[in-house]
Coordinates of C-alpha atoms in Angstrom, one line a residue:
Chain A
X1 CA 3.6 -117.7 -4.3
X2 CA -0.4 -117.9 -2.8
X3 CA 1.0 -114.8 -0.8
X4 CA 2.0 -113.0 -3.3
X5 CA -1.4 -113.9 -5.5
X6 CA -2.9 -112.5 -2.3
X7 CA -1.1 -109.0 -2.1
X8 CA -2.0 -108.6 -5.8
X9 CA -5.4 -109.5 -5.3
X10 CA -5.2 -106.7 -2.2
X11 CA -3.3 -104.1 -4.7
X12 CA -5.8 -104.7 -7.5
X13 CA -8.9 -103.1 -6.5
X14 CA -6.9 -100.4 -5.0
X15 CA -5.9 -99.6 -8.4
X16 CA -8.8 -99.7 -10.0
X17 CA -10.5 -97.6 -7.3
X18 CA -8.1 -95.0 -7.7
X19 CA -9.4 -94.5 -11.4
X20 CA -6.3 -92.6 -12.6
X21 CA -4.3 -92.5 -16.2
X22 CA -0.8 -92.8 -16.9
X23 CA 0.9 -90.0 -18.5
X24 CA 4.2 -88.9 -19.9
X25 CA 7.0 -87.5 -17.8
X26 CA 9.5 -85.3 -19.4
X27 CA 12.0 -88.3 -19.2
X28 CA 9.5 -90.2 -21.3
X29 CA 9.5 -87.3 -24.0
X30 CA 13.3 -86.9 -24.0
X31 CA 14.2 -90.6 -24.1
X32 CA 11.5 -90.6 -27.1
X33 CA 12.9 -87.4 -28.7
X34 CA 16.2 -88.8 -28.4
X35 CA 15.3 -91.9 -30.8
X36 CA 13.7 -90.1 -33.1
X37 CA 16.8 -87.8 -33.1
X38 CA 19.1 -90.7 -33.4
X39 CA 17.0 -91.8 -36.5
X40 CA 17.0 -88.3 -38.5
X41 CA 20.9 -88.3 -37.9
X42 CA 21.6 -91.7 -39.3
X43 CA 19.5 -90.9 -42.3
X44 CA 21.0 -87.5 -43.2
X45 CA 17.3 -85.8 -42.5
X46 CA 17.0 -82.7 -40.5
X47 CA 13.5 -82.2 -39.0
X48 CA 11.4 -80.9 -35.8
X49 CA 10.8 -83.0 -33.3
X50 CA 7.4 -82.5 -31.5
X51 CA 6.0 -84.4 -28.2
X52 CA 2.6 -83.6 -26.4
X53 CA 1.0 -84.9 -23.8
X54 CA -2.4 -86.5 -23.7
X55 CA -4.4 -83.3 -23.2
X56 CA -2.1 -82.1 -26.4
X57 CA 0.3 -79.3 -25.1
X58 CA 3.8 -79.6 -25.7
X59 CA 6.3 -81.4 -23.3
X60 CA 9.4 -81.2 -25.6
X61 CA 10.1 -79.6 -28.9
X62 CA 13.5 -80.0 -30.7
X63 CA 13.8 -77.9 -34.5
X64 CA 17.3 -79.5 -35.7
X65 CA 19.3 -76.7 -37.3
X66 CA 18.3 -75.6 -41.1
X67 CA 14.5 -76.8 -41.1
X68 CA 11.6 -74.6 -42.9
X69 CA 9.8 -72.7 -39.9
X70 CA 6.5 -73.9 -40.9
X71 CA 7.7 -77.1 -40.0
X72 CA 7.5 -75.7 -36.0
X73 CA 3.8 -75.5 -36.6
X74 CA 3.5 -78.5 -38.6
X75 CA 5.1 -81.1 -36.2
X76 CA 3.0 -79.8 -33.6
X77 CA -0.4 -79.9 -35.7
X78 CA 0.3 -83.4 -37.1
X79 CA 0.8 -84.5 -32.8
X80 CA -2.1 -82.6 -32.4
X81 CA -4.2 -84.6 -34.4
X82 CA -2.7 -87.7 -33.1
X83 CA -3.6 -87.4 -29.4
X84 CA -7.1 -85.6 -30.4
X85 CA -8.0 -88.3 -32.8
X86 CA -6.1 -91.2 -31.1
X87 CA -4.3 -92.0 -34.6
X88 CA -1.5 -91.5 -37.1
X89 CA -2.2 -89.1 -39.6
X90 CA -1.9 -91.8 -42.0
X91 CA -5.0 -92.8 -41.6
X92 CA -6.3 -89.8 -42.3
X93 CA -4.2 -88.9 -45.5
X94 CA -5.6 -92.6 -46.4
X95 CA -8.7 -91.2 -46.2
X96 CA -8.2 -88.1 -47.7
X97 CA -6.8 -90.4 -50.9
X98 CA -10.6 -92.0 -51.0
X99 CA -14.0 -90.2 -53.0
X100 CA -15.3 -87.3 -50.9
X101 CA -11.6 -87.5 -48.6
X102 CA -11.2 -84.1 -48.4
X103 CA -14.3 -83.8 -46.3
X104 CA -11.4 -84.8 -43.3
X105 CA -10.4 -81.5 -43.9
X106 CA -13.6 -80.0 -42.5
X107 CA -13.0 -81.8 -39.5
X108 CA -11.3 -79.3 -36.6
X109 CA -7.6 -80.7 -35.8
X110 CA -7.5 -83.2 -38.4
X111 CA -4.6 -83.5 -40.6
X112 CA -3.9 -85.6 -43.3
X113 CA -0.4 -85.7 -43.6
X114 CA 1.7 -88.7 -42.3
X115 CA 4.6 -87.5 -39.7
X116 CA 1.4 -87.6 -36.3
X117 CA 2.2 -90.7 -34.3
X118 CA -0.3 -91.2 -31.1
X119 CA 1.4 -92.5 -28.3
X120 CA -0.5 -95.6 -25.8
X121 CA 0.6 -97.3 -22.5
X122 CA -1.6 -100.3 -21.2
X123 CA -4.3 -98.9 -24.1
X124 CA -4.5 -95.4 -23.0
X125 CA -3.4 -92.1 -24.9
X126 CA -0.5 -90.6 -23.0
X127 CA 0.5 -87.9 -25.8
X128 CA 1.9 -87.9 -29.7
X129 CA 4.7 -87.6 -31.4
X130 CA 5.1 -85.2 -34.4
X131 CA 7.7 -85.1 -37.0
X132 CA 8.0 -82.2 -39.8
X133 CA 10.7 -81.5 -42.0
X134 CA 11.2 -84.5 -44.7
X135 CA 8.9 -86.2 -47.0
X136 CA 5.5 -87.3 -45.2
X137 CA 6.6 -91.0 -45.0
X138 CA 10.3 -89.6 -44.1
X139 CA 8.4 -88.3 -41.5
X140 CA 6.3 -91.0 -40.8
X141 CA 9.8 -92.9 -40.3
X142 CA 11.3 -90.6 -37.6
X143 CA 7.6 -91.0 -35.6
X144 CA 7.5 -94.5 -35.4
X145 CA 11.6 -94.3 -34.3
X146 CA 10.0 -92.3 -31.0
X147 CA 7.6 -94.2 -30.2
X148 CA 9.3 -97.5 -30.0
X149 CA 11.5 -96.4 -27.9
X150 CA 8.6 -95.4 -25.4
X151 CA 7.7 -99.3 -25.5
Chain B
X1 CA -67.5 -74.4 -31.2
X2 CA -68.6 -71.0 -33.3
X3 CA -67.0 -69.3 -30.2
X4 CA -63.9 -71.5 -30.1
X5 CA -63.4 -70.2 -33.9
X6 CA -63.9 -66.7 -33.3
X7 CA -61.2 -67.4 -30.4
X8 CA -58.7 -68.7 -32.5
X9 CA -59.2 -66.2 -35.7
X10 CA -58.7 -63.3 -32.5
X11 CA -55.8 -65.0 -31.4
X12 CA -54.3 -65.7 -34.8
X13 CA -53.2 -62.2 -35.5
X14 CA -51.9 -61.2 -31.8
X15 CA -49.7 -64.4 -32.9
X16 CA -48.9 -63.2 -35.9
X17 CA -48.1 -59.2 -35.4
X18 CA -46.1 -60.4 -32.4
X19 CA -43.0 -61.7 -34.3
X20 CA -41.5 -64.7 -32.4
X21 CA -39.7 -67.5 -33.0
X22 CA -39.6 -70.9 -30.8
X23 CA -36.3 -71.4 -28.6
X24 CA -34.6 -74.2 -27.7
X25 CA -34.6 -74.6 -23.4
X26 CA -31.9 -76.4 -21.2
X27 CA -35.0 -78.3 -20.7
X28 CA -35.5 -79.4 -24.0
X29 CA -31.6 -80.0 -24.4
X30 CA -31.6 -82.2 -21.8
X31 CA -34.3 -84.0 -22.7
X32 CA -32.5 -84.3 -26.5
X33 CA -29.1 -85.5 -24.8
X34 CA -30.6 -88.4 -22.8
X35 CA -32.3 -89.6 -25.6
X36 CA -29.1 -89.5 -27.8
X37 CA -27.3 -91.0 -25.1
X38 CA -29.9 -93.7 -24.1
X39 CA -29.0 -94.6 -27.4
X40 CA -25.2 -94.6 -27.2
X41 CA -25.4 -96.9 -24.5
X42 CA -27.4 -99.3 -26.3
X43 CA -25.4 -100.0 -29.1
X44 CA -22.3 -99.6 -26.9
X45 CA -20.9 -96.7 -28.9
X46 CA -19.0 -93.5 -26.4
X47 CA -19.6 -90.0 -27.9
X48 CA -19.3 -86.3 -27.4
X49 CA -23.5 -84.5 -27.5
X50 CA -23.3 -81.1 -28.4
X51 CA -26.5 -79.1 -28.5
X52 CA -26.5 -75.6 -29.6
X53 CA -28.9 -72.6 -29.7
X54 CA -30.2 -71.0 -32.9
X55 CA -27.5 -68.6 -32.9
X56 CA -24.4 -71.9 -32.8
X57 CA -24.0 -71.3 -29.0
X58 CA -23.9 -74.4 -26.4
X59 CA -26.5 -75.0 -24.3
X60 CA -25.2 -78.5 -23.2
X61 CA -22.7 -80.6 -24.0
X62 CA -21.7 -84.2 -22.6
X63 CA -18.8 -86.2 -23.2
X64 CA -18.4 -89.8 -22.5
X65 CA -15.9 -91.4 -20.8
X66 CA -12.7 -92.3 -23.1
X67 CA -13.8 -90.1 -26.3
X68 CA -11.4 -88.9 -28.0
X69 CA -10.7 -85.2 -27.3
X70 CA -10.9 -84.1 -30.4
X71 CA -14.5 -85.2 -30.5
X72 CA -15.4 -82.3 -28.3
X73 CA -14.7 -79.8 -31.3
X74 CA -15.9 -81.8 -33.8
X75 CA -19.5 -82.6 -32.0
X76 CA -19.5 -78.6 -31.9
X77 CA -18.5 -77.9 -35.6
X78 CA -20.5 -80.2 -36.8
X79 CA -24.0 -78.8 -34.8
X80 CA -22.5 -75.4 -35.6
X81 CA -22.4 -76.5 -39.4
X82 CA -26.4 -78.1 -39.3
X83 CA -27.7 -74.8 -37.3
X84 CA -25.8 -72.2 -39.9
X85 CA -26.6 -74.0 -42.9
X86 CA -30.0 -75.3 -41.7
X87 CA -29.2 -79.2 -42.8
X88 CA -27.6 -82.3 -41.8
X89 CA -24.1 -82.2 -42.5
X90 CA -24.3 -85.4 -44.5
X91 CA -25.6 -83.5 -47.1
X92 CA -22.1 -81.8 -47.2
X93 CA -20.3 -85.3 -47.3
X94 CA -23.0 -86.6 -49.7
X95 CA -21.4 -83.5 -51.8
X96 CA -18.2 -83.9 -51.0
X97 CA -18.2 -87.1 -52.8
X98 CA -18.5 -85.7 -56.0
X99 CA -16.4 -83.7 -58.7
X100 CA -15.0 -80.7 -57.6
X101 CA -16.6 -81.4 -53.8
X102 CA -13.4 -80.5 -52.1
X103 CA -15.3 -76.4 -52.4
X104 CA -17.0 -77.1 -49.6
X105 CA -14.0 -77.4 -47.5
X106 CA -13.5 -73.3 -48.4
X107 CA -16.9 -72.6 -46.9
X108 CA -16.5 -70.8 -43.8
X109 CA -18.4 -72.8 -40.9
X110 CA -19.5 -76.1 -43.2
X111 CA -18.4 -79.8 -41.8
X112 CA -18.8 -82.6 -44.6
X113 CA -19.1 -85.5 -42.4
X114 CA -22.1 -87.0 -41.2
X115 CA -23.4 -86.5 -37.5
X116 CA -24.6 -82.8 -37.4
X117 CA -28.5 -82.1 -38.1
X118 CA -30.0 -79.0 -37.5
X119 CA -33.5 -78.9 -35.0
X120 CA -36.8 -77.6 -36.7
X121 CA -39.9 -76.1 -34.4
X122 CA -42.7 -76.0 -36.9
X123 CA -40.4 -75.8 -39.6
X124 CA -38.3 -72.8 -37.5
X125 CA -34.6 -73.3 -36.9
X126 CA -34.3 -73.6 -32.8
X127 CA -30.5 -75.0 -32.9
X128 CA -28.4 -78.4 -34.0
X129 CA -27.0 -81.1 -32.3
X130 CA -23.9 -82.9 -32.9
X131 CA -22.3 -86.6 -32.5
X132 CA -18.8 -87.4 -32.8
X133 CA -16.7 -89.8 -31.2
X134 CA -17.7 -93.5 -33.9
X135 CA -17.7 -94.4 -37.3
X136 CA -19.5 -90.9 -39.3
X137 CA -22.8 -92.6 -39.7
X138 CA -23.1 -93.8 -36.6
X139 CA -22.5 -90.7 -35.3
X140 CA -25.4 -89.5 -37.1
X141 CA -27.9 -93.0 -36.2
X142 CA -27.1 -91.3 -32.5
X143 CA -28.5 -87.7 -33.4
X144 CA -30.9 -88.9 -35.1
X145 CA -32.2 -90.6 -31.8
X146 CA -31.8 -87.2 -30.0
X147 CA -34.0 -85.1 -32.6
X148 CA -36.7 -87.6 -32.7
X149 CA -36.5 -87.1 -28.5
X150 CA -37.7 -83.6 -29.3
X151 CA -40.3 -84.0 -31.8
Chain C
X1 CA -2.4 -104.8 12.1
X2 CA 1.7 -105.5 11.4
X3 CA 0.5 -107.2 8.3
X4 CA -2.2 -104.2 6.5
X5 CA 0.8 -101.9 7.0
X6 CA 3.1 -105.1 5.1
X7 CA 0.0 -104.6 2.4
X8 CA 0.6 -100.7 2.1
X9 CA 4.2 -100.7 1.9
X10 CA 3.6 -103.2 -0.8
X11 CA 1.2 -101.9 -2.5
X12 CA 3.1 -98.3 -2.6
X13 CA 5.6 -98.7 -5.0
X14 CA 3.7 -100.6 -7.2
X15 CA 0.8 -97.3 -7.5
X16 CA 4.7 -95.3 -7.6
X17 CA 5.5 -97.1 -10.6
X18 CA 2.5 -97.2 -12.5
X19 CA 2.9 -93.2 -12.7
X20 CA -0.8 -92.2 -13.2
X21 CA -2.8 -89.3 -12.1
X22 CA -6.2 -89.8 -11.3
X23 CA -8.9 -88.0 -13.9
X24 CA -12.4 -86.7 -14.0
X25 CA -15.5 -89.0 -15.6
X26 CA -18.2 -88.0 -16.9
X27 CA -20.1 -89.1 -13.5
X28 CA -17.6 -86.9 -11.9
X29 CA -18.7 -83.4 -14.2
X30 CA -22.2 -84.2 -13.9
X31 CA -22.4 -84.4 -10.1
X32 CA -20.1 -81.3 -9.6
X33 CA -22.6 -79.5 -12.0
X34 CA -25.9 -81.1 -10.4
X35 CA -24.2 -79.3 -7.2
X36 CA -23.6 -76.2 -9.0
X37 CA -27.3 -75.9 -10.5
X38 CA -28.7 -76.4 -7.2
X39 CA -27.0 -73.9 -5.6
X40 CA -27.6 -71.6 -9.0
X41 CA -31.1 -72.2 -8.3
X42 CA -31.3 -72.2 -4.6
X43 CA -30.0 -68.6 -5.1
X44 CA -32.3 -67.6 -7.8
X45 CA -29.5 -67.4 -10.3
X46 CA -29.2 -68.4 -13.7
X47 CA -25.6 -69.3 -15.4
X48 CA -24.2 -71.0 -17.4
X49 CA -21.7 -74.3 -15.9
X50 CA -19.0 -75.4 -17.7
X51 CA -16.6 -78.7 -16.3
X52 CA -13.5 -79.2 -18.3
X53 CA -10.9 -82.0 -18.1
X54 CA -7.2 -81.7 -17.2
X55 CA -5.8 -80.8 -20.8
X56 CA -8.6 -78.0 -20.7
X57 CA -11.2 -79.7 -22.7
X58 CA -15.2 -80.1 -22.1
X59 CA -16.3 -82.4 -20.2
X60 CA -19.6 -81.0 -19.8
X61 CA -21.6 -78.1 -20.2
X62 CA -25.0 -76.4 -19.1
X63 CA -26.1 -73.4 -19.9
X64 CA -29.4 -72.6 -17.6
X65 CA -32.3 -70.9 -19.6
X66 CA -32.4 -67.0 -20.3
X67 CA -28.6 -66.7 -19.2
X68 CA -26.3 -63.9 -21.7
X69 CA -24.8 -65.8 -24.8
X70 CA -21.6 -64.3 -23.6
X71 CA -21.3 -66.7 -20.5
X72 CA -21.1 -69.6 -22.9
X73 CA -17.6 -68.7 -23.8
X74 CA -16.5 -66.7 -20.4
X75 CA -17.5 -70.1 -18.3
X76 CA -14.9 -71.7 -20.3
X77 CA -12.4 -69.5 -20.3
X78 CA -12.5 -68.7 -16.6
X79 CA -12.2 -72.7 -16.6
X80 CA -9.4 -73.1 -19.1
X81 CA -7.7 -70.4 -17.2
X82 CA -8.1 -71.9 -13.6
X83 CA -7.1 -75.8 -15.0
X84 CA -4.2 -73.5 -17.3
X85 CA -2.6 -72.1 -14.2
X86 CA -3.7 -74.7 -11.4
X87 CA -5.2 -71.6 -9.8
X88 CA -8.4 -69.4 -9.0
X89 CA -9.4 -66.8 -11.1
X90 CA -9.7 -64.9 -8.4
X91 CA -6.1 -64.8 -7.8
X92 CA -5.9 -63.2 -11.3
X93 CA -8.5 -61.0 -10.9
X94 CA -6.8 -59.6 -7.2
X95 CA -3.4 -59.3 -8.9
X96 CA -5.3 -57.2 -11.3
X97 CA -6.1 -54.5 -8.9
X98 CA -2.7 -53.7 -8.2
X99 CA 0.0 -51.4 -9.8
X100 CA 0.3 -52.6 -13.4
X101 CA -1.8 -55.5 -12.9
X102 CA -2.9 -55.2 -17.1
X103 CA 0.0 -57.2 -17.7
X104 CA -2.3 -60.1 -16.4
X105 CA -4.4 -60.0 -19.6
X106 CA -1.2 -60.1 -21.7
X107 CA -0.9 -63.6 -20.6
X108 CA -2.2 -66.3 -22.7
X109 CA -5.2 -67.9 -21.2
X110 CA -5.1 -65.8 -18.2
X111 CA -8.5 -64.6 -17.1
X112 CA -8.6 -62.0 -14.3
X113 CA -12.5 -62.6 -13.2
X114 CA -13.5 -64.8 -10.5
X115 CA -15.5 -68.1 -11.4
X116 CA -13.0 -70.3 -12.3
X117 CA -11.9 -73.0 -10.0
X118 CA -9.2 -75.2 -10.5
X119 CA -10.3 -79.0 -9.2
X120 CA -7.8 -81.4 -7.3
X121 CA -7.9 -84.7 -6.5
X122 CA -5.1 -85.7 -4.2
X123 CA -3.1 -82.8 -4.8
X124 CA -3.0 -83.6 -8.9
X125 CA -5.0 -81.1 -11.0
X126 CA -7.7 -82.8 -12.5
X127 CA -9.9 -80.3 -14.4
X128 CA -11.9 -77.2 -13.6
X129 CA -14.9 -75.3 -13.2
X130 CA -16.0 -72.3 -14.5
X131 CA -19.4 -70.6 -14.1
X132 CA -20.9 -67.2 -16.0
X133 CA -23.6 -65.6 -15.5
X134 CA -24.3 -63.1 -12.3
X135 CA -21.7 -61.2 -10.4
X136 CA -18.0 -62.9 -10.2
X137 CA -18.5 -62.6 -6.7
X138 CA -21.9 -64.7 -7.2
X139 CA -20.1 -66.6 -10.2
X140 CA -17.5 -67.8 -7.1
X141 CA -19.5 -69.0 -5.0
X142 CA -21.0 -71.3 -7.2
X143 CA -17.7 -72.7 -8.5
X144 CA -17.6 -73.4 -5.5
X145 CA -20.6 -75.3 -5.0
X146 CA -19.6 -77.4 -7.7
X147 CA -16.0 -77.9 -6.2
X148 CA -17.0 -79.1 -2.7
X149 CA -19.6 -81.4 -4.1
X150 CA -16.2 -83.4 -5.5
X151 CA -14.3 -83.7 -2.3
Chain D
X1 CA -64.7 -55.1 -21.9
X2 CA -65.1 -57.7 -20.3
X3 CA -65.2 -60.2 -23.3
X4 CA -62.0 -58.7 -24.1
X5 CA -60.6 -59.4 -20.9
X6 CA -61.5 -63.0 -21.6
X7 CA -60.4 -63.0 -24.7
X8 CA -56.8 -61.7 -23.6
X9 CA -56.9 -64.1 -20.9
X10 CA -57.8 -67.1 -23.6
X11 CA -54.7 -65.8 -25.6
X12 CA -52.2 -65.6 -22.9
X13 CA -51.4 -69.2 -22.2
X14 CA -51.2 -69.9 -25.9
X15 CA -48.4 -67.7 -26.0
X16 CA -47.4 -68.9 -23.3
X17 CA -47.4 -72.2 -24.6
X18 CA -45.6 -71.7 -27.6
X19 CA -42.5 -70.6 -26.2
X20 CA -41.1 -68.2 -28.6
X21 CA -39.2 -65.4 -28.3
X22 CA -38.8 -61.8 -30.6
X23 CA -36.7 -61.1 -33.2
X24 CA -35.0 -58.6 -35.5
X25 CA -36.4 -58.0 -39.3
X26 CA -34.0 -56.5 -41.9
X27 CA -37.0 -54.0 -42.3
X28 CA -36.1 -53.8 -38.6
X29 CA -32.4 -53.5 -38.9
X30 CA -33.4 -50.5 -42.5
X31 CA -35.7 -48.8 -39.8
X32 CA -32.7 -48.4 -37.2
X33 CA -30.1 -48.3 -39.8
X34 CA -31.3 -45.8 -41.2
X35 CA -32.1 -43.7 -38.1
X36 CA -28.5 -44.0 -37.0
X37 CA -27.9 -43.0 -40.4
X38 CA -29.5 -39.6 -40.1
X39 CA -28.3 -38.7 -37.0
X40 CA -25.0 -39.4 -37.8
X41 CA -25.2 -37.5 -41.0
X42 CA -27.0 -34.2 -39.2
X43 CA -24.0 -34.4 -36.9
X44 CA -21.6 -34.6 -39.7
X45 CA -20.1 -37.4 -38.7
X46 CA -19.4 -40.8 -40.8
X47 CA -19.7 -44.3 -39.2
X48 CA -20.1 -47.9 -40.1
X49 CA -23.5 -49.0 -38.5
X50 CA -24.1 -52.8 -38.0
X51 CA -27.3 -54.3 -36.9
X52 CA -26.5 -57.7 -35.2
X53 CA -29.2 -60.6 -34.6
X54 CA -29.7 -62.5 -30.9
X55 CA -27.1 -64.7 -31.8
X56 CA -24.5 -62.3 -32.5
X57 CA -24.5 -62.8 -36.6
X58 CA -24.8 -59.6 -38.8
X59 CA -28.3 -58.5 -40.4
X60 CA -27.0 -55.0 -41.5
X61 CA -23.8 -53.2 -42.1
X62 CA -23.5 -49.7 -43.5
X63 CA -20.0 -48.4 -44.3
X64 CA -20.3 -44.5 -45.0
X65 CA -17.9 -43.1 -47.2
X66 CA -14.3 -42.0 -45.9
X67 CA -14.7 -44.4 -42.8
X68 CA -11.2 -45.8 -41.3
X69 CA -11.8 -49.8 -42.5
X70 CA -11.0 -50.7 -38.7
X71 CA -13.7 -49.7 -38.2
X72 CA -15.6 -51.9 -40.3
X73 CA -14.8 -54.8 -37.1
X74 CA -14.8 -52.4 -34.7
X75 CA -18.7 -51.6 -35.1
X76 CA -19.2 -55.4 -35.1
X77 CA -17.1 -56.3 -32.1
X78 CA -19.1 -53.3 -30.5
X79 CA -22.5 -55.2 -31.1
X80 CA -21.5 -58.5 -30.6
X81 CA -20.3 -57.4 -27.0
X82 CA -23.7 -55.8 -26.8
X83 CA -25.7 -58.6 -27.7
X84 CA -23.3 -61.2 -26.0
X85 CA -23.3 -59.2 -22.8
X86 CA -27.1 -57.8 -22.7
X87 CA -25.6 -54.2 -21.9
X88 CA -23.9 -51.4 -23.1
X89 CA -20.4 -51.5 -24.0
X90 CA -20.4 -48.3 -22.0
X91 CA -21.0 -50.2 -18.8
X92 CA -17.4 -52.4 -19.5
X93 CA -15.9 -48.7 -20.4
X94 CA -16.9 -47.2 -17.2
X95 CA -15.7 -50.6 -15.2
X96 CA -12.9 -50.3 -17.0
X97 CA -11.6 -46.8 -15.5
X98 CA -12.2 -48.3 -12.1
X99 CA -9.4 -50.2 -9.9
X100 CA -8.5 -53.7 -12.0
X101 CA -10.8 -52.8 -14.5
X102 CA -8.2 -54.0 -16.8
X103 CA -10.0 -57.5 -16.0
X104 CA -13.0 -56.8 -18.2
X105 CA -10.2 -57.3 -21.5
X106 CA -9.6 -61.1 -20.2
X107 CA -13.4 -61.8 -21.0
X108 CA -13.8 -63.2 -24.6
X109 CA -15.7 -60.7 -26.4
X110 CA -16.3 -57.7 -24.0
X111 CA -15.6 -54.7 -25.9
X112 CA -15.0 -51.4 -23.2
X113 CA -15.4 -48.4 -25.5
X114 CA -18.9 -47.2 -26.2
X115 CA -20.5 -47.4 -29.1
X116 CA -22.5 -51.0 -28.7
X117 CA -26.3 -51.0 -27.5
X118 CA -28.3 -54.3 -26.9
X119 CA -32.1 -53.9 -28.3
X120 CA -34.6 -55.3 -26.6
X121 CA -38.5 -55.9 -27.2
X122 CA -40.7 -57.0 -24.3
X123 CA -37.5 -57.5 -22.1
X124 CA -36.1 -60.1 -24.4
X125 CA -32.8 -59.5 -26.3
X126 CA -33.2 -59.6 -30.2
X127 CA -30.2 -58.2 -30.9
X128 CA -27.5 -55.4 -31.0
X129 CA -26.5 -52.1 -32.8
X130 CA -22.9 -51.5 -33.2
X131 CA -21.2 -48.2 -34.3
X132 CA -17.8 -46.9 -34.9
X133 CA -16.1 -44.1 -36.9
X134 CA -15.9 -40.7 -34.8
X135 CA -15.1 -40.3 -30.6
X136 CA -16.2 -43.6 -28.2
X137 CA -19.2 -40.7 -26.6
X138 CA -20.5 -39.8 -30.5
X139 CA -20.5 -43.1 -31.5
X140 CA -22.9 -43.6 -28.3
X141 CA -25.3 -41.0 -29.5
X142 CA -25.9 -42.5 -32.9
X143 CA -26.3 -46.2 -31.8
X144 CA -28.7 -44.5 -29.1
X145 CA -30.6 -42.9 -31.9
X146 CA -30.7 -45.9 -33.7
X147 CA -32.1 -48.0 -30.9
X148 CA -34.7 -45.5 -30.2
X149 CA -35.8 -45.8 -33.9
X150 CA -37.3 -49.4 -32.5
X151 CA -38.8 -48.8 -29.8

């Protein structure tokens, strides 16, 4: 046990001096998409599914058969602001409810429709997740579907 | 003294019929991005610095570590908003606020959120700088800090 | 001796499992553009110096004093082109000497003029470089400045 | 004389000082406007005429009647290359015909067909003149005549 306190203590700074980021792999977005998938299924919703990585450029994309083709855009925009913003569009369609909200839409890459998910390991952005094709909080569902199953 | 006068009322004109405007250096940029950073630090706050030229173009721009990305946009929109429209963009949120201020969202080049103020030279536009990355009026206590570096 | 090499092969996996990849800081950009500038200067030459991060976002930007307006954007793109395609501009801009080599500038983000860098740490791409502002050829050697002054 | 001489030299390092730079009137932009104008209209030829600042934002556009509207953009892309490049956009056509000189396109906002002059006063850039409407070579001769209307 005091060895193994040791080699961690050894690993540690070797770690932390390496000053590196996790990221997603393509695994990571399929297992994610996957769930998400699952979800829209079992509802009876048909939607894209959009996953970028941390810099926000597109690992995996998924448009279910039948969906509006603005929603190719819009999944990819609401993950967009996700990962640029580090969180849901929610927060900003919260906002955007509020006196003055639609000064959010001034803001380059913000949008302030629910369906953006961002997506963290250990605390750090990795990518986003971003579901169009449903209602907003439809939407909203599917995202939060991925992203547990990244956790 | 007489002679100083007679100096200045010859040099006055030459000023005059010459037709310039002041300009923003890297020089002065720097000098405008420490300051706003100096004060970053202090109150523990991370941001993007954007400073632009009288025309909206970068002269320097800094991000801190673990900004959000989309901060490096906004910083820019926002200095690009103060140097076009020669004022702080919280006058844009301040009108945002009230009825019908959703407009200024169809202005081509106008940011309505707080953190953007243009530069003044003897009451001449030289450029902007812009803060994004904390709460909107923090943003703007941190350009503050940088214009008052230039003054 | 038997034992450090116990230490590695433990340490190993763990580092394996964590997939990360190491980043740029803002230390990082401004110590790669210091080493640019100098160069820049040592040479008589003014440009402008832009570092951008993995996902092809600013990490820092300096545009010296009197340099075209036009290198603002060029520095980037010759950056966002070299982090894009994990290569030198330069590669492009040979390719586009040869037979049909306009098909180059029908490729998204592909610019065919040297001055972009692409910036490696450990064989993982961790930003890029891109300077404006004399010759390409000049523009290169620069980059390069700025590149060496990382490893 | 020689109070002159002192005088001049007691003037210099307050312009010095004050570190401004030249710029473009709209009686400026009229002036050369409207020589382009009448050049253009002794030649029988009809153009759009824009007048850009050092910044690259429009002073003065003239659309003479029966113009093709592409080439409304066209004249302003012309400038903007001028003023954005400091040079001719004669300089990127020539380049252009050479081997690779397809790179020049990959540069954001190079323009290669003639037809964009940079103006200068003292040296400094203060702007651009951008024309387009009748052959790349006649377009040349009416932005020259227009630049000569400044100096």
């Amino acid at each position: 046990m005091k060895k193994l306190l040791l080699l961690a203590l050894f690993c540690l700074p070797l770690l932390a001096f390496s000053q590196t980021k996790p990221y997603l792999t393509l695994a990571d977005a399929q297992r994610i998409s996957d769930a998400a998938e699952a979800k829209a299924k079992a509802e009876g919703w048909n939607v894209v599914i959009a996953i970028l990585d941390d810099g926000g450029h597109l690992i995996s994309l998924r448009k279910m058969d039948g969906v509006q083709i603005g929603s190719v855009e819009v999944a990819q925009a609401k993950a967009k602001s996700a990962v640029f913003f580090k969180r849901s569009t929610k927060i900003f369609e919260d906002a955007m409810k509020g006196e003055g909200g639609s000064r959010i839409a001034t803001l380059p890459n913000a949008v302030g429709v629910e369906g953006g998910l961002p997506i963290f390991k250990d605390g750090i952005i990795v990518g986003a997740i971003g579901i169009s094709g449903v209602t907003s909080a439809q939407d909203g569902i599917i995202a939060q579907a991925g992203v547990e199953a990244y956790q």
